[in-house]
mmCIF file of C-alpha atoms in Angstrom:
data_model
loop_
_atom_site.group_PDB
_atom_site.id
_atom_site.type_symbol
_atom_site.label_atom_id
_atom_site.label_comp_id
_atom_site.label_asym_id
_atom_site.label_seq_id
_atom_site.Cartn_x
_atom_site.Cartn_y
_atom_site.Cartn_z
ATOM 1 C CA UNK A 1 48.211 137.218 88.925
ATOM 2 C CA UNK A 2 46.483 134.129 88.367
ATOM 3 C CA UNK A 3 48.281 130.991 89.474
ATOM 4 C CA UNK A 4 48.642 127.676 88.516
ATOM 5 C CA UNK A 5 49.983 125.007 90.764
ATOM 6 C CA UNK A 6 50.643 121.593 89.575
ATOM 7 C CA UNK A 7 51.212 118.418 91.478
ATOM 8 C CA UNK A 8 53.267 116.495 91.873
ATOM 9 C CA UNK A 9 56.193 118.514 90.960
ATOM 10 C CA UNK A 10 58.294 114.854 90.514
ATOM 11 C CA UNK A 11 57.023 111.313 89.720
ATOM 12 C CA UNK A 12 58.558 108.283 88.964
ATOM 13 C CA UNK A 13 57.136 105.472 87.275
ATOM 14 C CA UNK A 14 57.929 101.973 85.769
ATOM 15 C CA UNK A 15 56.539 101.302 82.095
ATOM 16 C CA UNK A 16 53.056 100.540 81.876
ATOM 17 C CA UNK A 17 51.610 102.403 85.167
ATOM 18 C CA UNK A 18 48.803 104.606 84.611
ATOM 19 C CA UNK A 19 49.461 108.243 86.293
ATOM 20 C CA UNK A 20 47.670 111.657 87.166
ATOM 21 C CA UNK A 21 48.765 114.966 87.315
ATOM 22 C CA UNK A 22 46.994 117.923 88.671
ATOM 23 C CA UNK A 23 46.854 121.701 88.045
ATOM 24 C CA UNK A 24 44.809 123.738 90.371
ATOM 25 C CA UNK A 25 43.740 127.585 90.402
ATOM 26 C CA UNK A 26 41.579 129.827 92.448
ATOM 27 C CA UNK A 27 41.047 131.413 89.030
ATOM 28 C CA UNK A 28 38.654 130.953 86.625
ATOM 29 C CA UNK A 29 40.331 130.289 82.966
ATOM 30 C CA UNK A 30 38.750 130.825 79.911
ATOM 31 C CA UNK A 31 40.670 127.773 78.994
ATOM 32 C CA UNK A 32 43.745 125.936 79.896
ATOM 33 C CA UNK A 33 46.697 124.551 77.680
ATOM 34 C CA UNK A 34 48.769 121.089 78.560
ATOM 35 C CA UNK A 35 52.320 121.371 76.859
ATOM 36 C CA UNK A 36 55.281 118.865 77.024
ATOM 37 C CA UNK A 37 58.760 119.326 77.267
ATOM 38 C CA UNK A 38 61.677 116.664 76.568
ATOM 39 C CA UNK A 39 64.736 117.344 78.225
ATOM 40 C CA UNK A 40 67.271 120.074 75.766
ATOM 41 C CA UNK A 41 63.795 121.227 74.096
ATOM 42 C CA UNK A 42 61.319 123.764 73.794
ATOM 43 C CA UNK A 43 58.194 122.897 75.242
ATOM 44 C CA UNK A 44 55.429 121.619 72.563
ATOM 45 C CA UNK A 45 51.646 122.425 72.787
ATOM 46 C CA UNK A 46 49.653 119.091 73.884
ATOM 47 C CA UNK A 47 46.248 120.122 74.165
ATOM 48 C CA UNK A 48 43.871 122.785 74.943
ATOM 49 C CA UNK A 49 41.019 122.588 76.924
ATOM 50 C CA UNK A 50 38.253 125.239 76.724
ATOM 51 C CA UNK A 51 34.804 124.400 78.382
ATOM 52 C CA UNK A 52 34.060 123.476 81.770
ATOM 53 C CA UNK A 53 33.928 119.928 82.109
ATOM 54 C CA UNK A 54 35.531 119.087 78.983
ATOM 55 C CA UNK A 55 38.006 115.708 78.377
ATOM 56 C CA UNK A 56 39.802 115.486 75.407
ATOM 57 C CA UNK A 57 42.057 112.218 74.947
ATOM 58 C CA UNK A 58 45.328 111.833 72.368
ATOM 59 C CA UNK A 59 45.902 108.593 72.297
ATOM 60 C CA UNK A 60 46.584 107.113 75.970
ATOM 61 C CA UNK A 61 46.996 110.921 77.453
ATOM 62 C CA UNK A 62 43.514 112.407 78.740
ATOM 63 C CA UNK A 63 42.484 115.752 79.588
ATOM 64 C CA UNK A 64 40.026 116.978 81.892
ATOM 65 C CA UNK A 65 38.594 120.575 82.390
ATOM 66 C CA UNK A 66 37.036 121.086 85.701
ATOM 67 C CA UNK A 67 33.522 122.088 85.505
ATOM 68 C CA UNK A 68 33.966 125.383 87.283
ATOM 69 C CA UNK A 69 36.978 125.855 84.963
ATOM 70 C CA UNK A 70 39.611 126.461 87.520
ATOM 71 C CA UNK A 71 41.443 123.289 87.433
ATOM 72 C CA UNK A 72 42.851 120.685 84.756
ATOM 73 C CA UNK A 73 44.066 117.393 84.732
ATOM 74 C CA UNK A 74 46.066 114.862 82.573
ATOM 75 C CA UNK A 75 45.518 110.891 82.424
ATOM 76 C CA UNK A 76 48.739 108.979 81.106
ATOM 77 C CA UNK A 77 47.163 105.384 80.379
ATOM 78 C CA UNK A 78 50.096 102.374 80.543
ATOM 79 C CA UNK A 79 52.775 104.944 80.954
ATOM 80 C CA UNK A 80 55.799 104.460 78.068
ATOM 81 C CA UNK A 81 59.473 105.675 78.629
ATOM 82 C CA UNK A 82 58.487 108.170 75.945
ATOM 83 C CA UNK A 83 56.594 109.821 77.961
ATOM 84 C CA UNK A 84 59.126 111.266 80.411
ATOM 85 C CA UNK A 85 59.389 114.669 80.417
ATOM 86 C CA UNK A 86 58.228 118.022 81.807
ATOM 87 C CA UNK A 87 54.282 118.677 81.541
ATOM 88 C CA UNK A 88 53.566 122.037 81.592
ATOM 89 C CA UNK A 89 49.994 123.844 82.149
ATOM 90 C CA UNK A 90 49.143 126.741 81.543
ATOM 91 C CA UNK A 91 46.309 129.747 80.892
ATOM 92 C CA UNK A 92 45.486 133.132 79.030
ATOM 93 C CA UNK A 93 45.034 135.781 81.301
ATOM 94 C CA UNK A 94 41.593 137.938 82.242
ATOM 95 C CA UNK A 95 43.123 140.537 80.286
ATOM 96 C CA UNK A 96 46.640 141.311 77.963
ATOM 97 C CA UNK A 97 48.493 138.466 76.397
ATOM 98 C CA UNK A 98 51.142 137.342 79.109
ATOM 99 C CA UNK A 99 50.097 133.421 79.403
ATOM 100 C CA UNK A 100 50.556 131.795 83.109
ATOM 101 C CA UNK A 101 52.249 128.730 83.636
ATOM 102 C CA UNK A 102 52.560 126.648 86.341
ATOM 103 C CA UNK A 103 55.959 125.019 87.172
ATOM 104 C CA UNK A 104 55.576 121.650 85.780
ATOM 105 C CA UNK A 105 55.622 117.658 86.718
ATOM 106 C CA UNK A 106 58.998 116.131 86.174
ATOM 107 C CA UNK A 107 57.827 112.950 85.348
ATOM 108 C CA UNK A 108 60.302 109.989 84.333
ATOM 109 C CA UNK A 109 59.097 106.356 83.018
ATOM 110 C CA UNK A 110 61.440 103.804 83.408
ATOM 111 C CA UNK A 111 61.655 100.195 81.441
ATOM 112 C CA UNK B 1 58.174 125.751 57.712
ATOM 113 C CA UNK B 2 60.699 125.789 60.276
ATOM 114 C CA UNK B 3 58.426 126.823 62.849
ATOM 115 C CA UNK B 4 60.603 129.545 65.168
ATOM 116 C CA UNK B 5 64.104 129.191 65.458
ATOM 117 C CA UNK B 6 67.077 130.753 67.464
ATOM 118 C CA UNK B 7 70.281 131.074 67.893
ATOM 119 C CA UNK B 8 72.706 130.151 69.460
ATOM 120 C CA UNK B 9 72.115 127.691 70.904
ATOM 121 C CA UNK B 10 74.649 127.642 74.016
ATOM 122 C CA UNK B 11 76.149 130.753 74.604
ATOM 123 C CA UNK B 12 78.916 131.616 77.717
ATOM 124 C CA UNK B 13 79.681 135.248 78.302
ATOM 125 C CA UNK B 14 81.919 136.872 81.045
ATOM 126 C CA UNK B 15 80.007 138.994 83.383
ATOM 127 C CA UNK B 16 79.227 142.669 81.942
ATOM 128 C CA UNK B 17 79.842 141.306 78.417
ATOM 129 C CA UNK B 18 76.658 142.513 76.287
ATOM 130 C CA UNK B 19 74.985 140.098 73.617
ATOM 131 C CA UNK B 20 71.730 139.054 70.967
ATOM 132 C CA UNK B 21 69.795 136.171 71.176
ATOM 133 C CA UNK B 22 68.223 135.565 68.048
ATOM 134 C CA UNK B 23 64.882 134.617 67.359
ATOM 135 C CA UNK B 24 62.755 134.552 63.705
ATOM 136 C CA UNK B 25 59.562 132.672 63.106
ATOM 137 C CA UNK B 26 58.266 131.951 59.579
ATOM 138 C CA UNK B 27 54.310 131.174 60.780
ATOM 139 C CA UNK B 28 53.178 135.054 60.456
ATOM 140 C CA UNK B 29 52.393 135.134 63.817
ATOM 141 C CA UNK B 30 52.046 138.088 65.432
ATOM 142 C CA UNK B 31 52.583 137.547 68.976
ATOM 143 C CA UNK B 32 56.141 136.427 70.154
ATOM 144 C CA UNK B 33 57.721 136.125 73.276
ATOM 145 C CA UNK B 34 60.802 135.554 75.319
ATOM 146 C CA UNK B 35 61.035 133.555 78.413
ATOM 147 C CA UNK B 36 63.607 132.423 80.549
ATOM 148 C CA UNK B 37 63.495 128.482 82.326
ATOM 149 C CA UNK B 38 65.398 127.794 85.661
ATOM 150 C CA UNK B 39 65.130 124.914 88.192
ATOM 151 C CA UNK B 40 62.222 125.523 90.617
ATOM 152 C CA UNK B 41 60.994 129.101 89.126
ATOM 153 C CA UNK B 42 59.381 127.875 85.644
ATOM 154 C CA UNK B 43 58.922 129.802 82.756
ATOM 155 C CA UNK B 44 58.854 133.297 83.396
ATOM 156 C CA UNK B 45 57.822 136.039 81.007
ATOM 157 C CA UNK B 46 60.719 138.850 79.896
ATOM 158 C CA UNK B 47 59.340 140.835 77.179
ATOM 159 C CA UNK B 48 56.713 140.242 74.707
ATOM 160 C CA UNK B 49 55.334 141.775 71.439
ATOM 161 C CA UNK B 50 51.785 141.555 69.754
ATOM 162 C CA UNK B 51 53.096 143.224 66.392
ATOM 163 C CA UNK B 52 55.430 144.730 64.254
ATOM 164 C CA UNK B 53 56.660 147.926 66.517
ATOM 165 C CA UNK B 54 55.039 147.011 69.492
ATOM 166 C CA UNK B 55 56.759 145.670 72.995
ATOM 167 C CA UNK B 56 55.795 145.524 76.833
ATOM 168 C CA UNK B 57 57.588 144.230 79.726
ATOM 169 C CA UNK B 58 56.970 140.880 81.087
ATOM 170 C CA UNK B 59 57.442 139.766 84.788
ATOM 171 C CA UNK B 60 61.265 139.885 84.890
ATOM 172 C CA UNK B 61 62.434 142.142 81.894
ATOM 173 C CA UNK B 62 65.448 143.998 84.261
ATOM 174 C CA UNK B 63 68.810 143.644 82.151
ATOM 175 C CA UNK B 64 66.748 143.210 78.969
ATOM 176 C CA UNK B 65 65.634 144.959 75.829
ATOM 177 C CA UNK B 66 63.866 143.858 72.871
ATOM 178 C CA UNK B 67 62.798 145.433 69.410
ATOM 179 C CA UNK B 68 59.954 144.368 67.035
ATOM 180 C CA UNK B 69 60.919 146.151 63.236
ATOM 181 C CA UNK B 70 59.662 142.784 61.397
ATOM 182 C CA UNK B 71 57.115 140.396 61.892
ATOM 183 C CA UNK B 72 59.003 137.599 61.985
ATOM 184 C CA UNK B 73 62.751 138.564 64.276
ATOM 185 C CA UNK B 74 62.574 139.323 67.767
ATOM 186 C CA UNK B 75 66.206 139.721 69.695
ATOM 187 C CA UNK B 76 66.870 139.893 72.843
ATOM 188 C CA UNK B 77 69.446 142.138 74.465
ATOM 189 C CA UNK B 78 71.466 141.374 77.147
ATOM 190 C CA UNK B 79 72.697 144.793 77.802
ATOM 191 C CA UNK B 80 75.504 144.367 80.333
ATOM 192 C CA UNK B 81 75.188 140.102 81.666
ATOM 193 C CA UNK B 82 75.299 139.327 85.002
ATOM 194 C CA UNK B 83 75.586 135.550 87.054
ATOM 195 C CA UNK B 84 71.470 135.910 87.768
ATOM 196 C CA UNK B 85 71.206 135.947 84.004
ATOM 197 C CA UNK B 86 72.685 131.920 83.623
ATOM 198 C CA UNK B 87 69.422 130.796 82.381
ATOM 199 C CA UNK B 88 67.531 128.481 79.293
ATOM 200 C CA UNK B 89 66.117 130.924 77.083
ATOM 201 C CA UNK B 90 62.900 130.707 74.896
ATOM 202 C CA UNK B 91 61.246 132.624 72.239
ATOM 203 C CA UNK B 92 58.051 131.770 71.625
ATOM 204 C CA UNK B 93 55.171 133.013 68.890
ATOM 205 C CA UNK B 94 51.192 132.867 68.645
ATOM 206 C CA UNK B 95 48.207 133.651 66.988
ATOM 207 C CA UNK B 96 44.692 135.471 67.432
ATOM 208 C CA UNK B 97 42.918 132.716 65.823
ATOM 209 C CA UNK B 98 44.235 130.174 68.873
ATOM 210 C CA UNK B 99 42.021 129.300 71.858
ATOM 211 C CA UNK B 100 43.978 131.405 74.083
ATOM 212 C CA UNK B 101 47.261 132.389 73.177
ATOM 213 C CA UNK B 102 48.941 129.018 72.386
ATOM 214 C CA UNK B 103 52.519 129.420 72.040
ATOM 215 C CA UNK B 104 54.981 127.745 69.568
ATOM 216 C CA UNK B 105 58.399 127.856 71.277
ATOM 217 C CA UNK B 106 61.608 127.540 70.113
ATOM 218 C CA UNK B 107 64.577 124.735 70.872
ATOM 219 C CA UNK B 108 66.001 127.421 73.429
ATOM 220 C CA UNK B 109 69.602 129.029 73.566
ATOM 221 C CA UNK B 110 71.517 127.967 77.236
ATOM 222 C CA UNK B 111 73.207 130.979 78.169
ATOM 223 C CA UNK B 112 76.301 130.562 81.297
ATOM 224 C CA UNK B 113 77.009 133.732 82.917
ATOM 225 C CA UNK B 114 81.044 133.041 84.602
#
């Protein structure tokens, strides 16, 4: 099984902080997905990152690719209270379909 | 499109009770999926299917069936519920063309096993 573990598993912010969360592997990925989840709702597909080294931004999130493909990060620029919620990573496997996901950061933004 | 939907959306059965969660996607995907969401554990794979006809077990599919006859419904079966079962529920769906897999989840049903 490939894992992903993702850190912090909480954070708590005020409005207009910048933040970074982590997700780390000892496995290579052929790519890795960020996915967001409000609270009561399925979790929604952010990004996906698929060469080494990449960065992708939406708007004031931004998404790394590690070079050696085995770890991902996400940005959040002047944090908003729309931004709490559960971020998700996760990544197709070497072989089959079953995607892995890593457990999440609970983040909350408060005004 | 209304992307995938299920139902219902909170559910509470009595322990050895026996239910469906729905699930039907309108995208013409053929991958779908069912997960299950609890505090601490993350999403964790049940059953999947990559066509019409076509299932394999997940990481936790004990307790569970599924059938694939269309492209677009895939049900779970709880076949006799237990406590451990008290869970959040998601079916999800993909594509070959994504990058790898990308899923497409549903709002969830929240099942309470008394």
């Amino acid at each position: 099984t490939q894992l992903l573990e993702q850190s912090p598993q909480f954070l708590s912010i005020q409005e207009g902080e910048n933040l970074t969360v982590y997700c780390n592997s000892s496995s290579v990925f052929s790519s890795l997905q960020w996915y967001r989840q409000e609270p009561g709702e399925g979790p929604v597909l952010l990004v996906t990152v698929v060469t080494g080294g990449e960065v992708k931004k939406l708007k004031r999130l931004t998404f790394q690719f590690g070079d050696a493909r085995k770890d991902s990060s996400l940005h959040i620029t002047a944090a908003q209270p729309g931004d709490t919620g559960l971020y998700l990573c996760a990544g197709p496997p070497n072989s089959g379909y079953a995607l892995n996901f890593g457990k999440g950061t609970s983040l909350l933004v408060t005004p | 499109n209304a992307g995938v939907t299920q139902t219902p959306k909170f559910q509470v059965l009595k322990t050895g009770q026996s239910m469906t969660l729905q699930c039907a996607q309108d995208m013409n995907h053929e991958y779908m999926s069912w997960y299950r969401q609890d505090p601490g554990m993350g999403l964790r794979l049940i059953h999947y299917s990559v066509g019409a006809g076509i299932t394999d077990q997940g990481e936790v599919p004990n307790g569970y069936n599924v059938s694939r006859s269309t492209t677009e419904d895939f049900p779970l079966r709880l076949l006799s519920a237990a406590p451990s079962q008290t869970s959040v529920y998601f079916c999800a769906s993909s594509y070959s063309g994504t990058s790898g897999y990308e899923q497409y989840f549903g709002p969830g049903t929240r099942l309470t096993v008394t």
